[in-house]
């Protein structure tokens, strides 16, 4: 082959390759019909069930009240405003942006975080990429308020992404940006409408027209805000490859055309990388045909056909760290996880690190105790699917949705999952030693003619045989003479 023919051949080959790549890259068009062809619930997500992420960034610096401090410090007369005045001075002189140099992350160790998350039993993990406060935890070229150029001067999200990938966990990026956009600045009576995070107070930096300050406080045009929203998402997708993108509420403030373009970009990027990705919505901002519904501090009260996500936090009262942070117990979190999984959901649990990058030991202890429980009982959680009924017992969840009141379960409450011919009954507490238990769901009244024939019954983490009896009242057995686990224990029911 002479040089001209060889060159021509190579050019044609490059053209064909380019066409094939381009064809592959535009598998999904930015319209809901095309996007609906993507499997919105990836197989890895269906199996993973449990993940961990962190609310961490400049929001962690004040360590006071809750993660809405950045907003409330600008509202004259508020609890946070009074604290700010006493501690830092007038917000018109010391604004939220003045906390940025104080976010140093000097003790942040991404590998330590990833190891903790792995030991906790998480199968996906990550970090708030950008909260309502306009701070980016990665080296954004669009947002000057980012962790590489300011504050820690480190790509903290990138470091964690690398550490999580090394542990073979799926990567999470959560975006809370939409609420940052100020949409009521022209109507003073609506300054405090909470669809905008920062209130447009003309005495403070939230009303600044300086381009840099205006970017942080969301005091920019809808067009710029929407372009930046999409551009920053593309930065994170291109640079870090998150497997799950979580959107907080108010994403409807971004025009639908931009939301469609994001979804097409994310899906096509995944196709090129031969991976499955998932993203969530909260308030119908995306169709269920393309994304999974998320229930912040809530969940469904029944088994659903669609997979979904619950995001909950280890803490009480704040998603980000405060000096007076209350904490849930490991049992409370395990009960939520078990209930969620029994109804076709997954749980993403938030932790609240300090501004210096340390996850407090009391939070670590909770995560590790959850991990110990999952080490014993994980086969009933990971890779499981709902059974014919999700559970039984006296404790009722009256409605589905977000922000549900706390539900306290009892040892009489049971939740079910299954794998193949095996059914798992998780009993949410220890009912006592040598106590007869009746699983009432194994009756004709509940299952009709589909009552399974039981071959064997055992308890996870307990090596001795468990005798059982199938009666018209249900499946009966006696608890062991010693406590198995006072948080929850699992009866493994193998059927013919």
XYZ file of C-alpha atoms in Angstrom:
496
model
C 0.000 0.000 0.000
C 1.530 3.313 -1.061
C 1.601 6.339 1.237
C -1.388 8.072 -0.430
C -3.590 4.968 -0.231
C -2.485 4.320 3.349
C -3.254 7.904 4.341
C -6.638 7.741 2.614
C -7.425 4.438 4.325
C -6.532 5.851 7.733
C -8.639 8.956 7.154
C -11.634 6.860 6.130
C -11.125 4.588 9.141
C -10.978 7.611 11.459
C -14.119 9.022 9.868
C -16.033 5.752 10.317
C -14.804 5.422 13.902
C -15.801 8.996 14.604
C -19.259 8.421 13.145
C -19.721 5.292 15.222
C -18.611 7.094 18.366
C -20.876 10.027 17.633
C -23.759 7.690 16.946
C -23.087 6.000 20.260
C -22.716 9.338 22.025
C -26.192 10.487 20.971
C -28.065 7.346 21.910
C -30.432 9.451 24.031
C -31.936 12.691 22.777
C -32.938 15.503 25.172
C -36.635 14.664 25.167
C -38.601 12.610 27.666
C -39.641 9.968 25.116
C -36.056 9.169 24.194
C -34.796 9.422 27.778
C -37.523 7.060 29.009
C -35.811 4.238 27.088
C -32.972 4.302 29.614
C -33.299 1.929 32.595
C -33.732 4.480 35.362
C -33.076 1.908 38.125
C -29.659 0.364 37.542
C -29.130 -3.241 38.585
C -26.352 -2.224 40.965
C -28.751 0.183 42.677
C -31.450 -2.470 43.012
C -28.924 -4.665 44.800
C -26.954 -2.080 46.798
C -29.690 -0.901 49.209
C -27.446 1.178 51.503
C -25.214 4.163 50.900
C -23.565 7.017 52.819
C -22.818 10.618 51.947
C -21.833 13.779 53.819
C -23.083 17.336 54.193
C -19.748 19.093 54.427
C -18.210 22.336 53.231
C -18.299 26.002 54.186
C -21.669 25.234 55.838
C -19.736 23.252 58.474
C -17.738 26.250 59.707
C -20.315 28.112 61.876
C -21.258 24.796 63.571
C -24.383 26.453 64.932
C -28.132 25.758 64.702
C -28.331 23.748 61.448
C -27.456 23.624 57.756
C -29.693 26.645 57.102
C -27.451 28.935 59.117
C -26.165 30.547 55.906
C -29.668 31.684 55.085
C -30.965 32.594 58.517
C -27.935 34.674 59.525
C -29.150 37.229 56.969
C -32.652 37.483 58.460
C -32.659 40.250 61.034
C -34.004 39.156 64.408
C -33.546 35.416 63.797
C -31.810 33.117 66.271
C -28.888 32.712 63.858
C -28.700 36.459 63.177
C -28.370 37.192 66.894
C -25.669 34.528 67.264
C -23.819 35.881 64.259
C -23.926 39.431 65.613
C -22.507 38.268 68.949
C -19.867 35.961 67.474
C -18.723 37.471 64.190
C -20.311 40.907 64.017
C -22.898 42.449 61.748
C -23.619 40.223 58.693
C -23.292 43.311 56.530
C -19.637 43.418 57.607
C -18.956 39.678 58.022
C -20.972 37.818 55.418
C -21.301 34.119 54.742
C -18.535 34.348 52.131
C -16.158 35.410 54.927
C -16.378 31.862 56.327
C -14.664 30.494 53.206
C -11.047 30.969 54.445
C -12.084 29.212 57.668
C -13.017 26.039 55.798
C -9.547 24.495 55.741
C -10.299 20.736 55.798
C -6.848 20.346 57.324
C -7.543 16.860 58.754
C -9.562 15.522 55.818
C -8.353 12.084 54.755
C -10.355 10.668 51.855
C -9.003 7.146 52.335
C -10.082 7.139 55.986
C -13.571 8.266 55.005
C -13.846 5.602 52.314
C -12.634 2.884 54.698
C -15.198 3.967 57.302
C -17.993 3.934 54.721
C -16.952 0.484 53.558
C -16.880 -0.850 57.130
C -20.330 0.635 57.645
C -21.703 -1.628 54.938
C -22.307 1.090 52.343
C -22.305 0.048 48.692
C -22.422 3.615 47.368
C -20.933 6.721 48.927
C -20.014 10.316 48.256
C -20.398 13.933 49.197
C -22.531 17.015 48.700
C -20.926 18.445 45.578
C -22.666 21.778 46.029
C -25.200 22.787 48.652
C -27.673 25.695 48.581
C -24.850 27.981 49.712
C -23.121 28.216 46.329
C -19.916 26.443 47.416
C -18.421 23.785 45.100
C -16.434 20.977 46.719
C -14.519 20.341 43.487
C -12.218 22.415 41.285
C -14.917 24.118 39.239
C -13.918 26.349 36.340
C -17.405 27.883 36.356
C -17.834 28.651 40.052
C -15.003 30.726 41.598
C -16.220 29.651 45.049
C -14.624 26.222 44.894
C -12.407 24.057 47.080
C -9.380 24.123 44.790
C -9.131 27.888 44.386
C -10.295 28.852 47.882
C -10.707 27.412 51.377
C -8.857 24.063 51.557
C -7.265 24.598 48.135
C -7.748 20.878 47.536
C -10.102 18.952 45.302
C -11.876 17.346 48.239
C -14.613 15.781 46.110
C -12.030 14.438 43.676
C -9.947 12.941 46.466
C -12.988 11.210 47.936
C -14.133 10.023 44.509
C -10.769 8.358 43.949
C -10.833 6.717 47.393
C -14.380 5.422 46.915
C -13.555 3.991 43.499
C -10.553 2.187 45.041
C -12.990 0.486 47.427
C -15.185 -0.590 44.480
C -18.115 1.340 45.826
C -20.414 3.355 43.583
C -19.903 7.126 43.701
C -22.514 9.676 44.793
C -22.662 13.384 43.997
C -25.492 15.395 45.496
C -26.570 18.745 44.050
C -28.635 21.220 46.038
C -27.834 24.161 43.769
C -31.284 24.994 42.430
C -32.502 26.564 45.661
C -29.523 28.948 45.538
C -31.092 31.022 42.778
C -32.815 34.147 44.093
C -36.106 34.491 42.264
C -37.943 37.039 44.415
C -35.458 39.883 44.576
C -37.829 42.118 42.612
C -40.650 41.531 45.088
C -39.546 42.560 48.607
C -42.569 41.002 50.293
C -41.339 37.610 49.076
C -37.693 37.909 50.112
C -38.206 35.275 52.772
C -39.930 32.769 50.517
C -37.881 29.622 51.098
C -37.775 28.548 47.444
C -34.704 30.806 47.468
C -31.995 29.997 49.981
C -30.383 33.396 50.466
C -32.790 36.264 51.205
C -32.311 39.390 49.134
C -31.400 41.778 51.928
C -30.221 45.105 50.454
C -28.091 45.750 53.559
C -26.019 42.608 53.024
C -23.881 40.792 50.492
C -26.867 38.714 49.397
C -27.930 41.743 47.346
C -24.461 42.496 45.974
C -24.131 43.013 42.248
C -20.406 42.301 42.326
C -20.220 39.369 39.854
C -18.253 37.128 42.203
C -20.436 37.714 45.271
C -23.582 37.583 43.161
C -22.540 34.100 41.982
C -22.288 32.737 45.533
C -25.553 34.294 46.685
C -27.548 33.398 43.580
C -28.272 37.022 42.708
C -27.883 36.393 38.981
C -30.079 36.088 35.904
C -32.085 32.967 35.261
C -30.179 32.345 32.026
C -26.763 32.516 33.697
C -27.940 30.459 36.636
C -29.333 27.734 34.349
C -26.225 27.652 32.151
C -23.999 27.414 35.223
C -26.207 24.677 36.719
C -25.822 22.544 33.616
C -22.162 23.388 33.155
C -21.238 22.467 36.714
C -23.057 19.149 36.439
C -21.124 18.384 33.264
C -17.866 19.211 35.074
C -18.573 16.643 37.777
C -19.799 14.015 35.305
C -16.759 14.449 33.050
C -14.129 14.649 35.788
C -15.373 12.165 38.387
C -18.010 9.875 36.833
C -20.597 9.690 39.632
C -22.864 6.648 39.488
C -25.678 8.362 41.373
C -26.600 12.027 41.216
C -28.988 13.177 43.914
C -30.988 16.362 43.413
C -32.444 18.239 46.337
C -35.736 20.083 45.959
C -36.569 23.107 43.789
C -34.919 21.707 40.653
C -38.021 22.900 38.814
C -36.519 26.401 39.054
C -34.176 25.258 36.255
C -36.023 25.336 32.885
C -37.165 21.975 31.583
C -34.954 22.188 28.497
C -31.853 22.287 30.710
C -33.096 19.354 32.780
C -33.603 17.321 29.605
C -30.146 18.240 28.357
C -28.608 17.162 31.667
C -30.339 13.774 31.571
C -29.289 13.126 27.964
C -25.704 14.140 28.732
C -25.550 11.914 31.823
C -27.060 8.879 30.104
C -24.943 9.210 26.960
C -21.825 9.633 29.064
C -22.734 6.398 30.865
C -23.246 4.559 27.572
C -19.800 5.605 26.359
C -18.288 4.446 29.663
C -20.309 1.199 29.605
C -21.829 1.785 33.035
C -25.251 2.236 34.609
C -26.139 5.491 36.319
C -29.031 6.726 38.425
C -30.350 10.135 39.381
C -33.155 11.177 41.683
C -35.928 13.740 41.952
C -38.083 14.861 44.866
C -41.032 16.866 43.624
C -41.751 15.624 40.105
C -39.057 17.787 38.490
C -38.167 14.760 36.352
C -40.508 11.992 35.131
C -40.352 8.670 36.965
C -39.543 7.113 33.590
C -36.065 8.659 33.718
C -35.253 9.126 37.423
C -35.996 7.668 40.840
C -38.159 9.391 43.414
C -36.450 10.375 46.661
C -38.175 10.794 50.019
C -36.197 13.040 52.349
C -36.723 11.794 55.914
C -39.646 9.738 54.651
C -40.607 6.666 52.653
C -43.454 4.714 51.104
C -45.986 2.879 53.265
C -46.384 -0.002 50.814
C -44.498 -2.095 48.284
C -44.083 -0.216 45.030
C -43.310 -1.365 41.511
C -40.805 1.455 41.050
C -37.542 1.538 42.973
C -36.972 4.641 45.098
C -34.599 6.224 47.588
C -34.843 7.564 51.115
C -32.254 10.043 52.336
C -31.902 10.231 56.094
C -29.260 11.586 58.417
C -27.396 10.094 61.354
C -28.002 13.357 63.188
C -30.986 15.091 64.767
C -31.719 18.715 63.942
C -29.141 19.411 61.265
C -27.652 17.783 58.196
C -24.319 19.553 58.675
C -22.162 19.536 61.796
C -23.043 21.699 64.780
C -21.516 21.851 68.251
C -24.755 20.556 69.791
C -25.579 17.892 67.215
C -27.959 15.184 68.404
C -27.661 11.658 67.023
C -29.941 8.752 66.242
C -29.225 5.275 67.571
C -27.923 2.466 65.343
C -31.187 0.587 65.961
C -33.284 3.506 64.667
C -31.278 3.647 61.460
C -31.299 -0.125 60.963
C -35.076 -0.166 61.396
C -35.473 2.511 58.723
C -33.151 0.587 56.394
C -35.055 -2.670 56.869
C -38.445 -0.986 56.401
C -37.279 0.840 53.260
C -35.806 -2.285 51.671
C -38.944 -4.323 52.395
C -40.949 -1.873 50.248
C -38.548 -1.681 47.263
C -36.405 1.243 48.340
C -32.814 2.030 49.261
C -31.404 4.205 52.052
C -28.728 6.876 51.712
C -27.526 7.956 55.145
C -25.911 11.344 55.734
C -23.032 12.009 58.127
C -21.910 15.420 59.391
C -18.123 15.955 59.478
C -16.495 18.907 61.188
C -15.050 21.707 59.063
C -11.562 20.301 59.657
C -12.534 17.061 57.886
C -12.907 14.826 60.935
C -16.029 12.685 61.247
C -16.702 12.766 65.015
C -16.099 9.485 66.811
C -19.686 9.215 68.062
C -20.895 9.277 64.450
C -18.224 6.764 63.457
C -19.320 4.447 66.249
C -22.903 4.460 64.933
C -21.757 3.681 61.395
C -19.498 0.869 62.573
C -22.299 -0.696 64.616
C -24.535 -0.628 61.546
C -21.705 -2.268 59.610
C -21.338 -5.000 62.228
C -25.060 -5.705 61.979
C -24.872 -5.875 58.195
C -21.884 -8.224 58.376
C -24.173 -10.744 60.055
C -27.474 -9.913 58.397
C -26.547 -8.405 55.058
C -27.734 -11.382 53.019
C -31.317 -10.336 53.862
C -30.614 -6.793 52.610
C -28.134 -6.763 49.719
C -29.519 -8.125 46.472
C -32.908 -8.818 48.046
C -36.343 -7.982 46.687
C -39.704 -7.417 48.408
C -41.791 -10.468 49.278
C -45.541 -10.738 48.717
C -46.146 -8.548 51.794
C -43.675 -6.070 53.256
C -44.412 -6.807 56.903
C -46.699 -7.131 59.860
C -47.056 -5.843 63.392
C -48.751 -3.156 65.470
C -46.743 -0.134 64.291
C -48.377 1.553 61.306
C -47.118 4.140 58.844
C -50.286 5.946 57.861
C -48.994 7.790 54.790
C -46.199 7.905 52.262
C -44.058 10.951 51.637
C -41.233 13.124 52.909
C -40.592 14.459 56.413
C -42.579 11.825 58.278
C -42.879 11.856 62.045
C -40.528 9.504 63.849
C -41.776 5.910 63.861
C -40.722 3.719 66.787
C -40.874 0.008 66.040
C -41.312 -2.859 68.479
C -40.170 -6.512 68.638
C -43.662 -7.387 67.416
C -42.973 -5.615 64.093
C -41.647 -7.756 61.256
C -40.354 -6.856 57.784
C -39.875 -9.298 54.890
C -37.483 -9.611 51.953
C -36.695 -12.498 49.638
C -34.063 -14.056 47.386
C -35.165 -16.916 45.171
C -36.830 -19.535 47.398
C -35.600 -17.918 50.603
C -37.707 -15.488 52.633
C -36.156 -13.320 55.335
C -38.213 -12.101 58.270
C -36.523 -9.273 60.158
C -37.877 -8.838 63.676
C -37.310 -5.250 64.812
C -36.095 -5.865 68.336
C -35.559 -8.738 70.737
C -38.872 -10.132 72.053
C -37.204 -12.153 74.795
C -35.543 -15.511 75.330
C -37.548 -18.727 74.772
C -40.541 -16.755 73.483
C -42.968 -18.185 70.931
C -43.193 -16.054 67.799
C -45.959 -16.344 65.234
C -45.390 -14.908 61.787
C -48.977 -14.120 60.897
C -48.280 -13.404 57.236
C -47.891 -17.133 56.541
C -51.645 -17.656 56.536
C -54.368 -18.167 53.965
C -55.962 -14.936 55.174
C -52.904 -12.962 54.027
C -51.492 -15.015 51.145
C -54.524 -16.907 49.891
C -53.479 -20.182 48.320
C -49.862 -19.025 47.883
C -48.674 -20.086 51.340
C -45.134 -21.412 50.869
C -44.132 -24.810 52.170
C -41.258 -24.377 54.609
C -38.198 -26.597 54.283
C -35.906 -25.104 56.901
C -35.773 -22.237 59.396
C -32.672 -20.642 60.913
C -31.542 -17.369 62.461
C -28.661 -15.415 60.943
C -25.728 -15.309 63.357
C -27.025 -18.305 65.344
C -25.652 -21.758 64.602
C -28.226 -24.040 66.226
C -31.310 -25.435 64.519
C -34.656 -23.724 65.001
C -37.740 -25.897 65.204
C -40.873 -24.525 63.568
C -44.500 -25.362 62.995
C -46.776 -24.233 60.181
C -50.319 -23.790 61.433
C -53.473 -22.018 60.307
C -52.413 -19.166 62.590
C -49.057 -18.731 60.867
C -45.446 -19.867 61.060
C -44.446 -20.529 64.680
C -41.028 -20.879 66.298
C -39.345 -20.324 69.679
C -36.604 -17.736 70.109
C -33.234 -19.018 71.358
C -32.412 -19.116 75.057
C -29.973 -16.237 74.554
C -30.389 -12.843 72.973
C -29.240 -12.702 69.352
C -29.404 -8.932 68.760
C -31.511 -6.343 70.561
C -31.621 -4.059 67.494
C -33.070 -6.584 65.045
C -32.536 -10.231 64.148
C -33.361 -12.153 61.007
C -35.165 -15.430 60.540
C -34.100 -17.187 57.350
C -36.979 -19.200 55.908
C -36.101 -21.643 53.141
C -39.014 -22.899 51.112
C -39.539 -25.865 48.779
